Amino acid sequence: MHTFIDRGTRVITEMGTDEQPEVIRWTTWNGGEQDLQQSFALKSSDGIIWVDPVRPRNENALRTLDKLADGNPVAVLCTTPLH
C-alpha cells in the first residue's frame, strides 16, 4: 500500500482558502494497512460539522482544527460504527 504520509496526520483545505476554509480533510495514519482514516470538517453559516472525526496525531493539526471550531456551534456526523 502506497501512502502520502509516513505516519501521523495531514490536514488539507479542500474548499475555500487556508485563511477561510469551507471544507477541511485530515488523514490520520498509524502505520498499518487498515489504519488510514479520513475525517472532514465542513463549515456552514450555522457552524461546523465534523464528519467521522479522528483525533489528529500531531499538535499542529489539532490547533488548526481547534481554531476552526473556536466559538462556533459544532455537530458530529459518524458514518461508520467504528467511531
Coordinates of N, CA and C in Angstrom, one line a residue:
M1 N 0.8 -1.2 0.0 CA 0.0 0.0 0.0 C 0.9 1.2 0.0
H2 N 0.7 2.1 -0.9 CA 1.4 3.4 -1.0 C 0.6 4.5 -0.3
T3 N 1.3 5.2 0.5 CA 0.6 6.3 1.2 C 1.3 7.6 1.0
F4 N 0.6 8.7 1.2 CA 1.2 10.0 1.0 C 1.7 10.6 2.3
I5 N 1.6 9.9 3.4 CA 2.1 10.4 4.7 C 2.8 9.1 5.3
D6 N 3.9 9.4 6.0 CA 4.6 8.2 6.7 C 3.8 7.7 7.9
R7 N 3.5 8.6 8.8 CA 2.7 8.4 10.0 C 2.2 9.7 10.5
G8 N 1.1 9.7 11.2 CA 0.7 11.0 11.8 C -0.6 11.5 11.1
T9 N -0.7 12.8 11.0 CA -1.9 13.4 10.4 C -1.5 14.5 9.4
R10 N -2.2 14.5 8.3 CA -2.0 15.6 7.3 C -3.4 16.3 7.1
V11 N -3.3 17.6 7.1 CA -4.5 18.5 7.0 C -4.5 19.2 5.7
I12 N -5.6 19.1 4.9 CA -5.7 19.8 3.6 C -7.0 20.6 3.5
T13 N -6.9 21.8 3.1 CA -8.1 22.6 2.8 C -8.6 22.2 1.4
E14 N -9.8 21.5 1.3 CA -10.3 21.0 0.1 C -11.1 22.1 -0.6
M15 N -11.7 23.0 0.1 CA -12.6 24.0 -0.5 C -12.4 25.3 0.4
G16 N -12.3 26.4 -0.3 CA -12.0 27.7 0.4 C -10.5 27.9 0.4
T17 N -10.1 28.8 1.3 CA -8.6 29.1 1.5 C -8.2 28.6 2.9
D18 N -6.9 28.6 3.1 CA -6.4 28.3 4.4 C -6.8 29.3 5.5
E19 N -7.0 30.5 5.1 CA -7.5 31.6 6.0 C -9.0 31.5 6.2
Q20 N -9.7 31.0 5.2 CA -11.2 30.9 5.4 C -11.6 29.6 4.7
P21 N -11.3 28.5 5.4 CA -11.7 27.2 4.9 C -13.2 26.9 4.9
E22 N -13.7 26.2 4.0 CA -15.1 25.7 4.0 C -15.2 24.2 4.1
V23 N -14.2 23.5 3.6 CA -14.1 22.0 3.8 C -12.7 21.7 4.0
I24 N -12.4 21.0 5.1 CA -11.1 20.6 5.5 C -11.1 19.0 5.6
R25 N -10.1 18.4 5.1 CA -9.9 16.9 5.2 C -8.7 16.7 6.0
W26 N -8.7 15.8 6.9 CA -7.5 15.4 7.6 C -7.4 13.9 7.6
T27 N -6.2 13.4 7.3 CA -5.9 12.0 7.1 C -5.0 11.6 8.2
T28 N -5.4 10.6 9.0 CA -4.5 10.0 10.0 C -4.1 8.6 9.7
W29 N -2.8 8.4 9.8 CA -2.3 7.0 9.5 C -1.4 6.6 10.6
N30 N -1.7 5.4 11.1 CA -0.9 4.8 12.2 C 0.2 3.8 11.8
G31 N 0.3 3.6 10.5 CA 1.3 2.7 10.0 C 0.9 1.4 9.5
G32 N -0.3 0.9 9.8 CA -0.8 -0.4 9.3 C -1.6 -0.2 8.1
E33 N -1.8 -1.3 7.3 CA -2.6 -1.2 6.1 C -4.0 -0.8 6.3
Q34 N -4.6 -1.1 7.5 CA -6.0 -0.7 7.7 C -6.1 0.5 8.6
D35 N -5.0 1.2 8.8 CA -5.0 2.3 9.8 C -5.2 3.7 9.2
L36 N -5.5 3.8 7.9 CA -5.7 5.1 7.2 C -7.1 5.5 7.5
Q37 N -7.3 6.7 8.1 CA -8.6 7.2 8.4 C -8.8 8.6 7.9
Q38 N -9.9 8.8 7.2 CA -10.2 10.2 6.7 C -11.3 10.8 7.5
S39 N -11.1 12.1 7.8 CA -12.1 12.9 8.6 C -12.3 14.2 7.8
F40 N -13.4 14.8 8.1 CA -13.7 16.1 7.4 C -14.3 17.1 8.4
A41 N -14.1 18.3 8.1 CA -14.8 19.4 8.8 C -15.4 20.3 7.7
L42 N -16.7 20.5 7.9 CA -17.5 21.3 6.9 C -18.0 22.6 7.6
K43 N -17.6 23.7 7.1 CA -18.0 25.0 7.7 C -19.3 25.5 7.0
S44 N -20.3 25.8 7.8 CA -21.5 26.4 7.2 C -21.8 27.7 8.0
S45 N -22.8 28.4 7.5 CA -23.2 29.7 8.2 C -23.7 29.4 9.6
D46 N -24.1 28.1 9.9 CA -24.6 27.8 11.2 C -23.6 27.2 12.2
G47 N -22.4 26.8 11.6 CA -21.4 26.3 12.5 C -20.5 25.3 11.7
I48 N -19.9 24.3 12.5 CA -19.0 23.3 12.0 C -19.6 22.0 12.1
I49 N -19.5 21.1 11.0 CA -19.9 19.7 11.1 C -18.6 18.9 11.0
W50 N -18.3 18.1 12.0 CA -17.2 17.1 11.9 C -17.8 15.8 11.4
V51 N -17.2 15.3 10.3 CA -17.6 14.0 9.7 C -16.6 13.0 10.0
D52 N -17.0 11.9 10.7 CA -16.1 10.8 11.1 C -14.8 11.3 11.7
P53 N -14.9 12.2 12.7 CA -13.7 12.8 13.3 C -12.8 11.8 14.0
V54 N -11.5 11.9 13.7 CA -10.5 11.1 14.4 C -9.5 12.1 14.9
R55 N -9.1 12.0 16.2 CA -8.2 13.0 16.8 C -6.9 13.0 16.0
P56 N -6.4 14.2 15.6 CA -5.1 14.3 14.9 C -4.0 13.8 15.7
R57 N -3.0 13.2 15.1 CA -1.8 12.7 15.9 C -0.7 13.7 16.1
N58 N -0.9 14.9 15.6 CA 0.2 16.0 15.9 C -0.5 17.3 16.3
E59 N 0.2 18.0 17.1 CA -0.3 19.3 17.7 C -0.7 20.3 16.7
N60 N 0.1 20.5 15.6 CA -0.2 21.5 14.6 C -1.6 21.2 13.9
A61 N -1.8 20.0 13.6 CA -3.1 19.6 13.0 C -4.3 19.9 14.0
L62 N -4.0 19.5 15.3 CA -5.0 19.7 16.3 C -5.3 21.2 16.5
R63 N -4.3 22.0 16.5 CA -4.5 23.5 16.6 C -5.3 24.1 15.4
T64 N -5.0 23.6 14.2 CA -5.8 24.0 13.0 C -7.3 23.7 13.2
L65 N -7.6 22.5 13.6 CA -9.0 22.2 13.8 C -9.6 22.9 15.0
D66 N -8.9 23.1 16.1 CA -9.4 23.8 17.2 C -9.7 25.3 16.8
K67 N -8.9 25.9 16.0 CA -9.1 27.2 15.5 C -10.4 27.3 14.7
L68 N -10.6 26.3 13.9 CA -11.8 26.3 13.0 C -13.1 26.3 13.9
A69 N -13.0 25.5 15.0 CA -14.2 25.3 15.8 C -14.4 26.4 16.8
D70 N -13.4 27.2 17.1 CA -13.4 28.1 18.2 C -14.6 29.1 18.1
G71 N -15.5 29.0 19.1 CA -16.6 29.8 19.2 C -17.8 29.5 18.3
N72 N -17.6 28.5 17.5 CA -18.7 28.1 16.5 C -19.5 26.9 17.1
P73 N -20.8 26.8 16.8 CA -21.5 25.6 17.2 C -20.9 24.4 16.4
V74 N -20.9 23.2 17.0 CA -20.3 22.0 16.4 C -21.4 20.9 16.4
A75 N -21.5 20.2 15.3 CA -22.2 19.0 15.2 C -21.3 17.9 14.7
V76 N -21.6 16.6 15.1 CA -20.8 15.5 14.7 C -21.6 14.5 13.9
L77 N -21.1 14.0 12.8 CA -21.8 13.0 11.9 C -20.8 11.8 11.8
C78 N -21.3 10.7 12.3 CA -20.5 9.4 12.2 C -21.2 8.5 11.2
T79 N -20.4 8.2 10.1 CA -21.0 7.4 9.0 C -20.6 5.9 9.2
T80 N -19.9 5.6 10.2 CA -19.5 4.2 10.5 C -19.6 3.9 12.0
P81 N -19.9 2.7 12.4 CA -20.0 2.4 13.8 C -18.6 2.2 14.4
L82 N -17.5 2.4 13.7 CA -16.2 2.2 14.2 C -15.7 3.4 15.1
H83 N -16.4 4.5 15.1 CA -16.0 5.7 15.8 C -16.6 5.7 17.2

